Amino acid sequence: MRAIFKEPYMHTIHLQTNQHQLIANLRHAFNQRSMLGELLQNARRAQASEIRITVDQSSLAIHDNGGGIADLQSLIFIAESGWDEPLRSNENAFGMGALSTLYFAEHLSVHSRGAMFNARTADILAGAPIAVVPTNAYLQGTVIRLDGIQPPHPSDRLHDWVAWELKRLCEAFPVPVWLNGTEIPRPLASASLDWRQTSMGKILIDLTGARTQWRCFLQGLPIETGANHSLHQVVLLPDDTLAKLPDRQHLLNETQDCRRIQAAVDQAYRQALMDKKAALAESEFVEHYAHVCLQSSNADLLNDLSFVPRGWFRDWQQEPAGFRHYWERREAEGVVSRTVLQELGVWQIDADRCDGLTAEVYLEAAQAFLLEASGLDNGHWVHSLVRAIRPEQVRVDADAVLHRDASPWLADGEVELALVGTLQVRLEGESGYAVPAIRKDGTLYLTARASDATRLVSDYVFEDRYEENREDEDAKTLRTFIAVGCSSAPDRVFDALLPDVLRYSAQPKLAGATVRLIFDATGKLQAVTA
């Protein structure tokens, strides 16, 4: 049996909408946080000068003194705005925000001008007819009341949740807001703030914070972007910036807008630094803002100033020569003038980390300026003063070796120990400086007064873990080595080598005993007799 095919006939199709499914799916486009923002936005757009919110256990009422709503139908007209054309054009206004309330409350009542309605939200969402009735009293503004409302988390009290959200929402909101009679703080709405006008709106610069850490507000409410890292720079976007609909908590063109915002923040940040530079003495600006200039890619602002921070150079008192613990990094305070640096010179070490210890010891002894700052502009004058020093330029003058150990079992197994009576370091043709210890060509030279030589052994960080016990062991090894080398008689040598367990711990089996130790010709223990 063959299938019978009918000849196609001409017909038309048109866009159709499953209205009930669309309304049901819109639930996922809103949340309670955006609901509060929509209610505040309605009042602001209605030109309200104050907004009063009342909350009890399960209801919320918001009363504004704005111009009111001419037609209450506009509140529940999906995808249709009740705002006038200028406002729709200036702010891309979309609807009047009441739709978001329908998913989070059981009843909605609205009273504006001389009319009101009161209905179950389920009936409104189902498209049931809602009666709008006239009222005897003409109300200034609008009152919207939600009953049967719950916070996002059942364990939260409605009042506490609303208070927390209003604190976040109202930070830059232009209209005063009260919650149960208490005004909500609006720190970014203060008229005393120094906003800077840019191509991406008004920006409030905080020079103590990074220029790449900013947050945005659109039409008075916070907008979430990928750049919301902290509380530093604040951006009030132009009112016509496009936000995602229907829940306007994100930018529509975030990738492009974020680049434009960052460029505007960078410009405002630089201008703020330039204003500080013009207002302060050179030394003050350098002391307070040099670090900010380096961290914000504005290092060139320092090029024409005759001071630099003391923190650009090694602080020998706080950080002596040797391996440095990164968690102890401290910068010196104050500034140093160009004249002083020209007289005394600026140094940089031309060597890797380990070999550079020789040069560090010399520079510390000479109390020289060792430049350690990074990020300086190539045009800064300090570069012209820098002299390079290499470890092989440092001469070590030591008298006869008193004691030597080729395998001291230190954290750095490649270092040997040599005890000398006196030790000096110098550059060729220059006078020397006395030092207690120096590491050169794989040998750690020590004198009897070397008390902190572990800095010349290791940084004691292995696999990002600080080996404090290992440093203590090395310090003990060095003290023992020095004590042995300085001892002239066998009993003093043995006393220096005596372990703590025998020196400080009671051993009952040795009470009253006299022990005789016999060593061979090489100094190796041969016998122990009573």
C-alpha positions as CSV (number, residue, x, y, z in Angstrom):
1,M,0.0,0.0,0.0
2,R,1.5,3.3,-1.0
3,A,1.4,6.4,1.1
4,I,-0.8,9.2,-0.2
5,F,0.8,12.6,-0.2
6,K,-1.3,15.7,-0.2
7,E,-0.4,18.7,-2.3
8,P,1.0,21.5,-0.1
9,Y,-1.2,24.5,0.3
10,M,-0.4,28.1,0.9
11,H,-0.7,29.3,4.5
12,T,0.8,31.8,6.9
13,I,2.5,31.5,10.3
14,H,3.0,34.1,13.1
15,L,4.9,34.5,16.3
16,Q,3.0,32.8,19.2
17,T,3.6,33.0,22.9
18,N,2.7,30.5,25.6
19,Q,1.8,33.3,28.0
20,H,1.4,31.1,31.1
21,Q,4.7,29.3,30.5
22,L,6.5,32.6,29.9
23,I,5.1,34.1,33.1
24,A,6.1,30.9,35.0
25,N,9.7,31.0,33.6
26,L,10.1,34.7,34.5
27,R,10.3,33.6,38.2
28,H,13.9,32.5,37.5
29,A,14.8,36.0,36.2
30,F,14.2,37.7,39.5
31,N,15.2,37.2,43.1
32,Q,14.3,38.9,46.4
33,R,17.4,41.2,46.2
34,S,16.4,42.5,42.8
35,M,12.8,42.9,44.0
36,L,13.9,45.5,46.7
37,G,15.9,47.3,44.1
38,E,13.0,47.5,41.7
39,L,10.8,49.0,44.4
40,L,13.4,51.6,45.2
41,Q,13.9,52.4,41.5
42,N,10.2,52.9,41.0
43,A,10.1,55.5,43.8
44,R,13.2,57.3,42.4
45,R,11.8,57.5,38.9
46,A,8.5,58.9,40.3
47,Q,10.6,61.8,41.6
48,A,10.1,60.9,45.3
49,S,12.1,62.9,47.8
50,E,11.8,60.3,50.5
51,I,11.0,56.6,50.8
52,R,9.7,54.9,53.9
53,I,9.7,51.2,54.3
54,T,7.9,49.3,57.0
55,V,8.7,45.6,57.7
56,D,7.2,43.1,60.2
57,Q,7.3,39.4,60.4
58,S,6.0,38.6,57.0
59,S,5.0,41.8,55.3
60,L,6.7,44.8,53.7
61,A,5.3,48.1,52.8
62,I,7.0,50.9,50.8
63,H,5.6,54.4,50.7
64,D,7.1,57.1,48.6
65,N,6.0,60.7,48.1
66,G,6.6,60.8,44.4
67,G,4.2,61.7,41.6
68,G,2.1,58.5,41.9
69,I,0.8,56.1,39.2
70,A,-1.8,57.4,36.8
71,D,-2.9,53.9,35.6
72,L,-2.5,50.9,38.0
73,Q,-2.8,48.6,35.0
74,S,0.8,49.6,34.0
75,L,2.1,47.9,37.1
76,I,1.1,44.4,35.9
77,F,1.6,44.9,32.2
78,I,4.5,42.6,31.2
79,A,7.2,44.1,29.0
80,E,5.4,47.4,28.8
81,S,6.6,50.6,30.5
82,G,4.3,53.1,32.2
83,W,7.0,55.7,32.2
84,D,7.0,58.7,30.0
85,E,9.1,58.9,26.8
86,P,11.9,61.1,28.1
87,L,12.5,58.8,31.1
88,R,12.3,55.7,28.9
89,S,14.9,57.2,26.6
90,N,17.3,58.5,29.3
91,E,17.3,55.4,31.5
92,N,16.1,52.6,29.2
93,A,13.3,52.1,31.7
94,F,11.6,48.7,31.4
95,G,8.3,48.2,33.1
96,M,7.6,49.5,36.6
97,G,9.2,46.7,38.6
98,A,6.1,45.4,40.3
99,L,6.3,42.1,38.3
100,S,9.3,41.0,40.4
101,T,7.2,41.2,43.6
102,L,4.6,38.8,42.4
103,Y,6.9,35.7,42.8
104,F,7.9,36.4,46.4
105,A,4.7,37.4,48.2
106,E,1.2,36.0,48.6
107,H,-0.7,39.3,48.4
108,L,0.0,42.6,46.7
109,S,-1.8,45.8,47.3
110,V,-1.1,49.1,45.7
111,H,-2.6,52.5,46.6
112,S,-1.7,55.6,44.5
113,R,-3.5,58.8,44.0
114,G,-7.2,58.1,44.3
115,A,-7.2,54.4,43.4
116,M,-6.0,51.0,44.8
117,F,-6.2,47.3,44.3
118,N,-5.6,44.3,46.6
119,A,-5.2,40.8,45.1
120,R,-3.5,37.4,45.6
121,T,-0.3,37.3,43.5
122,A,-1.3,33.9,42.2
123,D,-4.5,35.4,40.7
124,I,-2.5,38.2,39.1
125,L,0.0,35.7,37.6
126,A,-2.9,33.6,36.3
127,G,-4.4,36.6,34.5
128,A,-7.5,36.8,36.7
129,P,-9.4,40.2,36.6
130,I,-8.2,42.5,39.4
131,A,-10.6,45.1,40.7
132,V,-9.3,48.6,40.9
133,V,-11.4,50.7,43.3
134,P,-11.5,54.4,44.0
135,T,-10.5,55.7,47.4
136,N,-11.9,58.6,49.3
137,A,-8.5,60.1,50.2
138,Y,-6.1,61.3,47.6
139,L,-2.7,59.8,48.5
140,Q,0.5,61.6,47.6
141,G,2.8,59.2,46.1
142,T,2.4,55.4,46.2
143,V,2.1,52.7,48.8
144,I,3.0,49.2,47.8
145,R,2.3,46.5,50.4
146,L,3.5,42.8,50.1
147,D,2.1,40.2,52.5
148,G,3.2,36.7,53.0
149,I,6.8,37.4,52.0
150,Q,9.7,35.4,53.1
151,P,13.5,36.1,53.1
152,P,15.7,33.9,50.9
153,H,16.8,31.8,53.8
154,P,14.2,30.5,56.3
155,S,16.5,31.0,59.2
156,D,16.7,34.8,58.5
157,R,14.3,37.3,60.1
158,L,12.6,39.4,57.4
159,H,13.5,42.6,59.1
160,D,17.2,41.7,59.4
161,W,17.4,40.6,55.8
162,V,15.7,43.7,54.5
163,A,18.0,45.9,56.6
164,W,21.1,44.2,55.3
165,E,20.0,44.5,51.7
166,L,19.0,48.1,52.0
167,K,22.4,48.9,53.4
168,R,23.9,47.5,50.2
169,L,21.3,48.9,47.8
170,C,21.2,52.4,49.3
171,E,24.9,53.1,49.5
172,A,24.8,55.5,46.5
173,F,21.1,55.9,46.2
174,P,20.1,59.5,45.7
175,V,16.8,59.4,47.7
176,P,16.7,59.2,51.5
177,V,15.3,55.8,52.7
178,W,13.9,54.9,56.1
179,L,13.3,51.4,57.5
180,N,10.9,51.2,60.4
181,G,11.7,54.9,61.2
182,T,15.5,54.6,61.0
183,E,17.3,56.2,58.1
184,I,19.5,54.0,56.0
185,P,23.1,55.3,55.7
186,R,24.0,56.5,52.2
187,P,27.7,57.3,52.4
188,L,28.2,57.6,48.6
189,A,25.3,60.1,48.3
190,S,27.1,62.8,50.4
191,A,27.4,66.1,48.6
192,S,30.9,66.5,50.1
193,L,32.5,63.7,48.0
194,D,35.0,64.7,45.3
195,W,33.5,63.0,42.2
196,R,35.3,63.2,38.9
197,Q,33.3,63.4,35.7
198,T,34.5,61.0,33.0
199,S,33.2,59.4,29.8
200,M,31.8,56.6,31.8
201,G,30.0,58.7,34.4
202,K,31.2,60.1,37.8
203,I,34.1,58.3,39.5
204,L,35.2,58.6,43.2
205,I,38.9,57.8,43.4
206,D,40.6,56.2,46.5
207,L,44.4,56.5,46.1
208,T,44.9,54.0,48.9
209,G,43.3,51.3,46.7
210,A,44.3,49.7,43.5
211,R,43.0,51.3,40.3
212,T,41.9,47.9,39.0
213,Q,39.5,47.4,41.9
214,W,36.3,49.2,41.3
215,R,32.5,48.7,41.6
216,C,29.7,50.3,39.8
217,F,26.3,51.8,40.4
218,L,23.7,52.4,37.8
219,Q,20.8,54.8,38.4
220,G,21.7,54.7,42.1
221,L,21.8,51.0,42.5
222,P,24.7,48.6,42.6
223,I,25.6,46.7,39.4
224,E,27.5,43.5,39.5
225,T,30.4,43.2,37.1
226,G,33.5,41.0,36.9
227,A,35.5,43.9,38.3
228,N,33.8,44.0,41.7
229,H,36.9,43.1,43.6
230,S,36.7,45.4,46.6
231,L,35.5,48.7,48.0
232,H,38.0,51.0,46.4
233,Q,37.2,53.0,43.3
234,V,33.5,53.8,42.8
235,V,31.8,54.4,39.4
236,L,28.4,56.0,39.0
237,L,27.6,55.0,35.4
238,P,25.5,57.2,33.1
239,D,21.8,56.6,33.5
240,D,21.5,55.4,29.9
241,T,24.0,52.6,30.3
242,L,22.4,49.4,29.2
243,A,21.6,46.8,31.8
244,K,20.4,43.3,31.3
245,L,16.6,42.8,31.4
246,P,14.5,42.1,33.2
247,D,16.6,41.8,36.3
248,R,18.9,44.8,36.0
249,Q,21.8,43.7,38.3
250,H,24.3,43.1,35.4
251,L,25.5,45.1,32.5
252,L,24.3,44.1,29.1
253,N,27.6,44.6,27.3
254,E,29.9,43.8,30.2
255,T,33.0,42.9,28.3
256,Q,33.0,46.1,26.3
257,D,31.7,48.3,29.1
258,C,34.3,47.0,31.6
259,R,37.1,48.0,29.3
260,R,35.7,51.5,29.0
261,I,35.1,51.8,32.7
262,Q,38.7,50.7,33.4
263,A,40.0,53.3,31.0
264,A,38.0,56.0,32.6
265,V,39.1,54.9,36.1
266,D,42.7,54.9,35.0
267,Q,42.3,58.5,33.6
268,A,40.7,59.7,36.8
269,Y,43.2,57.9,39.0
270,R,46.1,59.5,37.2
271,Q,44.5,62.9,37.4
272,A,44.0,62.5,41.2
273,L,47.7,61.7,41.5
274,M,48.6,64.7,39.5
275,D,46.4,66.9,41.7
276,K,48.2,65.6,44.8
277,K,51.5,66.2,43.1
278,A,50.6,69.8,42.4
279,A,49.3,70.4,45.9
280,L,52.1,68.8,48.0
281,A,55.8,69.5,48.4
282,E,58.0,67.2,46.4
283,S,59.2,65.2,49.4
284,E,55.7,64.9,50.8
285,F,54.3,63.6,47.5
286,V,57.2,61.1,47.1
287,E,56.8,59.9,50.7
288,H,53.1,59.3,50.5
289,Y,52.4,58.5,46.8
290,A,55.6,57.1,45.2
291,H,54.4,53.5,46.0
292,V,51.0,54.3,44.5
293,C,52.6,55.7,41.3
294,L,54.6,52.5,40.9
295,Q,51.7,50.2,41.6
296,S,49.3,52.0,39.3
297,S,51.4,52.3,36.2
298,N,52.0,56.0,36.8
299,A,55.7,55.7,37.6
300,D,56.6,58.5,35.1
301,L,55.1,61.0,37.5
302,L,58.1,60.6,39.7
303,N,60.7,61.3,37.0
304,D,61.0,65.0,37.5
305,L,61.1,65.0,41.4
306,S,64.3,65.4,43.3
307,F,63.5,62.9,46.0
308,V,63.0,59.2,46.1
309,P,61.6,57.0,48.9
310,R,64.2,55.5,51.3
311,G,62.2,52.3,50.9
312,W,63.6,51.9,47.4
313,F,66.9,50.9,48.9
314,R,68.0,48.0,51.2
315,D,67.5,48.9,54.9
316,W,70.6,47.2,56.3
317,Q,69.6,47.8,59.9
318,Q,66.3,45.9,59.4
319,E,67.5,43.4,56.8
320,P,71.2,42.6,57.1
321,A,73.1,41.0,54.2
322,G,72.1,37.5,53.4
323,F,69.2,35.4,52.4
324,R,65.9,37.2,53.3
325,H,62.7,35.8,54.6
326,Y,60.0,37.2,52.3
327,W,57.5,37.4,55.2
328,E,59.8,39.8,57.1
329,R,60.1,42.3,54.3
330,R,60.1,45.8,55.6
331,E,60.7,49.1,53.8
332,A,62.5,52.0,55.4
333,E,60.4,55.2,55.8
334,G,61.2,58.7,54.7
335,V,62.9,60.0,51.5
336,V,66.4,60.7,50.3
337,S,67.4,63.5,48.0
338,R,69.0,63.3,44.6
339,T,72.0,65.3,46.0
340,V,72.8,62.7,48.6
341,L,72.5,59.9,46.2
342,Q,74.8,61.6,43.7
343,E,77.4,62.0,46.5
344,L,77.2,58.5,47.9
345,G,76.3,56.5,44.8
346,V,73.7,53.9,44.1
347,W,74.5,50.2,43.6
348,Q,73.0,47.1,42.0
349,I,74.4,43.6,42.4
350,D,75.2,41.8,39.1
351,A,74.9,38.2,40.3
352,D,72.5,35.5,41.1
353,R,71.0,35.2,44.6
354,C,73.6,33.0,46.2
355,D,76.8,34.6,44.7
356,G,75.4,38.0,45.4
357,L,75.8,37.5,49.2
358,T,79.5,38.5,48.9
359,A,78.6,41.8,47.4
360,E,75.8,42.3,49.9
361,V,78.2,42.0,52.8
362,Y,80.5,44.6,51.3
363,L,77.6,47.0,50.6
364,E,76.2,46.6,54.1
365,A,79.7,47.3,55.6
366,A,79.9,50.4,53.5
367,Q,76.3,51.4,54.3
368,A,75.8,51.9,50.6
369,F,72.5,52.5,48.8
370,L,71.5,49.2,47.2
371,L,68.6,49.8,44.8
372,E,65.9,47.2,45.1
373,A,62.8,49.0,43.8
374,S,61.0,47.5,40.8
375,G,58.6,49.2,38.3
376,L,60.6,52.4,38.0
377,D,60.0,54.3,34.7
378,N,62.9,54.0,32.3
379,G,63.3,57.8,32.3
380,H,63.8,58.1,36.0
381,W,67.1,59.9,36.9
382,V,68.1,57.3,39.6
383,H,69.0,54.9,36.8
384,S,71.8,57.2,35.7
385,L,73.4,56.9,39.2
386,V,73.5,53.1,39.4
387,R,76.8,51.3,39.5
388,A,77.0,47.5,39.2
389,I,79.0,45.4,41.6
390,R,80.0,41.8,41.0
391,P,81.0,39.3,43.6
392,E,84.5,38.9,42.1
393,Q,85.2,42.6,42.6
394,V,85.0,42.1,46.4
395,R,88.3,41.3,48.0
396,V,88.4,39.3,51.3
397,D,91.3,39.9,53.6
398,A,91.6,37.3,56.3
399,D,94.4,36.2,58.6
400,A,95.3,32.5,59.1
401,V,92.5,30.0,59.2
402,L,92.1,28.8,62.9
403,H,89.6,26.0,62.1
404,R,88.0,24.5,59.0
405,D,85.1,22.1,58.3
406,A,84.5,21.0,54.7
407,S,81.3,19.1,55.6
408,P,79.5,21.0,58.3
409,W,76.0,19.4,57.6
410,L,74.2,22.7,57.1
411,A,71.0,23.3,55.2
412,D,73.1,24.3,52.2
413,G,75.3,21.3,51.7
414,E,77.6,23.2,49.3
415,V,79.1,25.6,51.9
416,E,82.4,25.1,53.8
417,L,83.3,26.8,57.1
418,A,86.5,28.6,57.9
419,L,87.2,30.4,61.2
420,V,89.6,33.3,61.0
421,G,90.8,35.9,63.6
422,T,90.0,39.0,61.6
423,L,88.1,39.6,58.4
424,Q,87.9,42.6,56.0
425,V,86.2,43.2,52.7
426,R,87.1,45.9,50.2
427,L,87.1,46.8,46.5
428,E,90.3,46.9,44.6
429,G,92.2,50.1,45.4
430,E,89.9,51.1,48.3
431,S,90.1,50.8,52.0
432,G,88.5,47.8,53.7
433,Y,85.7,47.3,56.2
434,A,85.8,44.9,59.1
435,V,83.0,42.3,59.0
436,P,82.1,39.4,61.2
437,A,81.3,37.0,58.4
438,I,81.2,36.7,54.6
439,R,80.4,34.0,52.1
440,K,82.7,33.8,49.1
441,D,83.5,31.1,46.5
442,G,81.7,28.4,48.5
443,T,83.3,29.2,51.8
444,L,81.6,30.9,54.7
445,Y,84.3,32.8,56.6
446,L,83.5,33.4,60.3
447,T,85.1,35.3,63.1
448,A,84.5,34.8,66.8
449,R,81.9,37.6,66.8
450,A,79.7,36.2,64.0
451,S,76.4,35.9,65.7
452,D,73.9,35.9,62.9
453,A,75.7,34.0,60.1
454,T,72.7,31.7,59.3
455,R,71.6,34.5,56.9
456,L,74.6,33.5,54.8
457,V,73.6,29.8,54.7
458,S,70.0,29.5,53.5
459,D,66.6,31.1,53.5
460,Y,65.2,27.9,55.2
461,V,62.2,27.8,52.9
462,F,61.7,24.4,51.3
463,E,58.7,23.7,49.1
464,D,57.1,26.9,50.4
465,R,57.5,25.7,54.0
466,Y,59.5,27.6,56.5
467,E,62.0,25.2,58.2
468,E,62.4,27.0,61.5
469,N,63.9,24.0,63.2
470,R,66.5,23.6,60.5
471,E,67.6,27.2,61.0
472,D,68.0,26.6,64.7
473,E,70.1,23.5,64.0
474,D,72.3,25.5,61.6
475,A,72.7,28.2,64.2
476,K,73.8,25.7,66.8
477,T,76.2,24.1,64.3
478,L,77.8,27.5,63.6
479,R,78.1,28.3,67.4
480,T,79.7,25.0,68.0
481,F,82.1,25.4,65.1
482,I,83.2,28.8,66.4
483,A,83.5,27.6,70.0
484,V,85.7,24.6,69.0
485,G,87.9,26.7,66.7
486,C,88.5,29.3,69.5
487,S,89.3,26.6,72.1
488,S,93.1,26.0,72.8
489,A,92.9,23.0,75.1
490,P,91.3,19.5,74.6
491,D,89.0,20.0,77.6
492,R,87.7,23.2,76.1
493,V,87.2,21.6,72.7
494,F,85.2,18.8,74.3
495,D,83.2,21.2,76.4
496,A,82.2,23.1,73.2
497,L,81.2,19.8,71.6
498,L,79.3,18.5,74.6
499,P,75.6,17.9,73.6
500,D,72.8,19.6,75.5
501,V,71.5,16.3,76.7
502,L,74.6,15.8,78.8
503,R,75.1,19.4,79.7
504,Y,71.6,20.2,80.9
505,S,69.8,16.9,81.6
506,A,70.3,14.8,84.7
507,Q,71.6,11.3,84.0
508,P,71.2,9.1,87.2
509,K,73.5,6.4,85.9
510,L,76.4,8.9,85.6
511,A,76.0,10.3,89.1
512,G,79.4,10.7,90.6
513,A,81.2,9.1,87.7
514,T,84.5,10.1,86.1
515,V,84.8,9.2,82.5
516,R,88.0,9.2,80.4
517,L,87.8,9.7,76.7
518,I,90.7,8.6,74.4
519,F,91.1,10.1,70.9
520,D,93.4,8.8,68.1
521,A,95.9,10.9,66.2
522,T,93.3,12.2,63.8
523,G,91.0,13.4,66.6
524,K,88.5,10.5,66.3
525,L,87.1,9.0,69.5
526,Q,88.9,5.7,70.1
527,A,87.7,4.6,73.6
528,V,85.6,5.5,76.6
529,T,86.8,4.3,80.0
530,A,85.7,4.8,83.6
